[in-house]
Coordinates of N, CA and C in Angstrom, one line a residue:
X24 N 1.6 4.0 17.4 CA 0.8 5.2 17.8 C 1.7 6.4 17.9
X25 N 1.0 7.4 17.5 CA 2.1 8.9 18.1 C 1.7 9.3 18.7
X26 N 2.4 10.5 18.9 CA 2.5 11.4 20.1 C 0.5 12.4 19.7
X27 N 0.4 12.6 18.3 CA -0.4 12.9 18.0 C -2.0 12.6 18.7
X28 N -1.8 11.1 18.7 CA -2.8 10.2 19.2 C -3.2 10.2 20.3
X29 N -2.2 10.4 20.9 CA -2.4 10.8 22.7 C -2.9 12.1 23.0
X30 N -2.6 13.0 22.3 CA -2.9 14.5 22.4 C -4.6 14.6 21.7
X31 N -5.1 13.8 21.0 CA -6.4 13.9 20.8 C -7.0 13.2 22.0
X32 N -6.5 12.0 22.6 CA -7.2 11.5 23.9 C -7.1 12.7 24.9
X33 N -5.8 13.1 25.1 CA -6.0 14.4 26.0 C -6.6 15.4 25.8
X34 N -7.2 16.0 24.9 CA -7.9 17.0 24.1 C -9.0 16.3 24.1
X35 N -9.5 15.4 24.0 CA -10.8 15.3 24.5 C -11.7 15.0 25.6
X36 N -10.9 14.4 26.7 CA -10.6 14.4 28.1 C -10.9 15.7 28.4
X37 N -10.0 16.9 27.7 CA -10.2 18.1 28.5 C -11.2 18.5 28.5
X38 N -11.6 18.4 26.7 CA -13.4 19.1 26.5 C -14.1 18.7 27.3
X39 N -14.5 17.0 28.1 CA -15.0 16.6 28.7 C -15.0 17.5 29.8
X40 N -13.6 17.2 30.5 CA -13.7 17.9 31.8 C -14.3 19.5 31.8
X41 N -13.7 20.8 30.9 CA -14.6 21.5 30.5 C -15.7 21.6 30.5
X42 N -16.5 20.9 30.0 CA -17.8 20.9 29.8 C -18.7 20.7 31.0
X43 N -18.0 19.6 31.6 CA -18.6 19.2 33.2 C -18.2 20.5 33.9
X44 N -17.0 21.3 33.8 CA -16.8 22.2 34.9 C -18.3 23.4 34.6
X45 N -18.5 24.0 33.2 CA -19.3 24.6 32.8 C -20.4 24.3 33.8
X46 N -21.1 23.0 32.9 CA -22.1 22.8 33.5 C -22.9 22.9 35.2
X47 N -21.5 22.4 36.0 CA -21.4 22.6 37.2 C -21.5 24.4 37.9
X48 N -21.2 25.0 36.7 CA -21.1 26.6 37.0 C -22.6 27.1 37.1
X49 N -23.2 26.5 36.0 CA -24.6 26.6 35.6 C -25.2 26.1 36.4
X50 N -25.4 24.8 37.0 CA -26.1 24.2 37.8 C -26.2 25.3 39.6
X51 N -24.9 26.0 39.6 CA -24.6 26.8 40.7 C -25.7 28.3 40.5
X52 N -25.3 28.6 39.4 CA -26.4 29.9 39.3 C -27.7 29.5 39.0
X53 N -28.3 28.3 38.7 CA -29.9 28.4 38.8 C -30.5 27.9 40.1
X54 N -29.4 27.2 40.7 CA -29.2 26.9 42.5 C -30.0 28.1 43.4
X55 N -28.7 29.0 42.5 CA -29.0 30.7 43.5 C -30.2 31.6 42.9
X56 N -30.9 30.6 41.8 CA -31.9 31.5 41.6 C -33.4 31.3 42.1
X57 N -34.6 32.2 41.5 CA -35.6 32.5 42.3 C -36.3 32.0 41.3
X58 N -35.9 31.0 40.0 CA -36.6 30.8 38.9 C -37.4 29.2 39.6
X59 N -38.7 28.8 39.3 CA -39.6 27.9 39.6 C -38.9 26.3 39.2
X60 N -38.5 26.9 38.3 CA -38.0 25.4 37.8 C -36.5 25.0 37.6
X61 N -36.1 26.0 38.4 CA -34.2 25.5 38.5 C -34.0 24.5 39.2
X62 N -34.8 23.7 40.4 CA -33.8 22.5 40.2 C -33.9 21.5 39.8
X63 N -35.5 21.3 39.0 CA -35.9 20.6 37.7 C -34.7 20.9 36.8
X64 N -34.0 22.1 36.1 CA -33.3 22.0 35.4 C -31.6 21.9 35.8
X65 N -31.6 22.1 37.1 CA -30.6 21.5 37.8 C -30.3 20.2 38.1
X66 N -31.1 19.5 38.1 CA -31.2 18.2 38.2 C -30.8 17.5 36.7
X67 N -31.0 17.8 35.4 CA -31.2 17.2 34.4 C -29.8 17.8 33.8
X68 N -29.3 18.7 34.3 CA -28.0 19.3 33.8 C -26.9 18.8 34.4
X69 N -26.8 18.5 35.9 CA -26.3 17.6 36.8 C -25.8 15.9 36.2
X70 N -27.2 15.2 35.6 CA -27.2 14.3 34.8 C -25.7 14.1 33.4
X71 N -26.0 15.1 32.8 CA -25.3 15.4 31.7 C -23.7 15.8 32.2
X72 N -23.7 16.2 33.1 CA -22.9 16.9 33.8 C -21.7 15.4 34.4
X73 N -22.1 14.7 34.9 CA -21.8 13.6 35.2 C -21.5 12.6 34.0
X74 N -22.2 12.1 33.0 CA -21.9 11.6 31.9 C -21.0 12.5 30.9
X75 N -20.6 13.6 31.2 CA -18.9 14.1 30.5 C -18.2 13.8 30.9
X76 N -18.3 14.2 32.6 CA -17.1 13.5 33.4 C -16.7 12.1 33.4
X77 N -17.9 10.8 33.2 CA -17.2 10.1 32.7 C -16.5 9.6 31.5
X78 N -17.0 9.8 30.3 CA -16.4 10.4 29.1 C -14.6 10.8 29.4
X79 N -14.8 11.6 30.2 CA -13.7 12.4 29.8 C -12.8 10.8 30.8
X80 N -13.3 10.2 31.8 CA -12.8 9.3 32.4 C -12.1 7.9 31.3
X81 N -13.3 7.9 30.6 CA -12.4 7.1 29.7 C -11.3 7.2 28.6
X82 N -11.8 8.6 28.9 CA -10.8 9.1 27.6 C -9.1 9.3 28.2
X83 N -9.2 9.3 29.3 CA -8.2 9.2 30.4 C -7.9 7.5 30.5
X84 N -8.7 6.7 30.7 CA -8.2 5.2 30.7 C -7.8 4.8 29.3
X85 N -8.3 5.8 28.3 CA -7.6 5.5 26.6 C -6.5 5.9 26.4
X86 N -5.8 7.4 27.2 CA -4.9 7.4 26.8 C -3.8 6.5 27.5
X87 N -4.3 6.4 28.9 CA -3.2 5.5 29.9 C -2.7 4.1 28.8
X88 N -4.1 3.4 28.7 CA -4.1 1.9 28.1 C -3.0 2.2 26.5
X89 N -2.7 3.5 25.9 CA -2.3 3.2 24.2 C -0.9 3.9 24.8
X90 N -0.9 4.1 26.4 CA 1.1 4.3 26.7 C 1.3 3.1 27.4
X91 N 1.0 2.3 27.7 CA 0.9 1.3 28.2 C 1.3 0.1 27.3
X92 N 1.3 0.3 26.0 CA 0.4 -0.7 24.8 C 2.2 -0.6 24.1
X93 N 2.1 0.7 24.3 CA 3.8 1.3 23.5 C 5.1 0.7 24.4
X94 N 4.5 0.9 25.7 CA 5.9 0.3 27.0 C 5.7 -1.1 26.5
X95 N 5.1 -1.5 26.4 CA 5.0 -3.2 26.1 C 5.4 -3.8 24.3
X96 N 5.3 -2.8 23.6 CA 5.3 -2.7 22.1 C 7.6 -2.3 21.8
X97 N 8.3 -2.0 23.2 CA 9.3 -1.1 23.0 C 10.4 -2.3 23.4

């Protein structure tokens, strides 16, 4: 494996975590809003919001497990 391969696991880890921070931004401003159905859509965003972060969690136990794989491979 290279160095390449790890940098896509971290790169997409990040997007994950990005995405979840986003989301969490969003979830904040329809919080503070006066719209009827923000925490209907807070709630379903929250959902999604949570499924990146784990995503991004495994993508984090992917990269651990393929340096792990190399210490053992060396």
């Amino acid at each position: 494996m290279n160095h390449t391969d790890h940098y896509d696991n971290l790169t997409l880890a990040s997007e994950h975590l990005q995405n979840a921070a986003t989301m969490f931004k969003t979830i904040v401003v329809l919080m503070e809003s006066d719209q009827p159905d923000a925490i209907k859509h807070a709630k379903r965003i929250a959902s999604l919001s949570h499924d990146s972060a784990d995503i991004a969690a495994c993508d984090f136990d992917d990269f651990a497990r393929e340096l792990k794989d190399e210490e053992g491979d060396a």
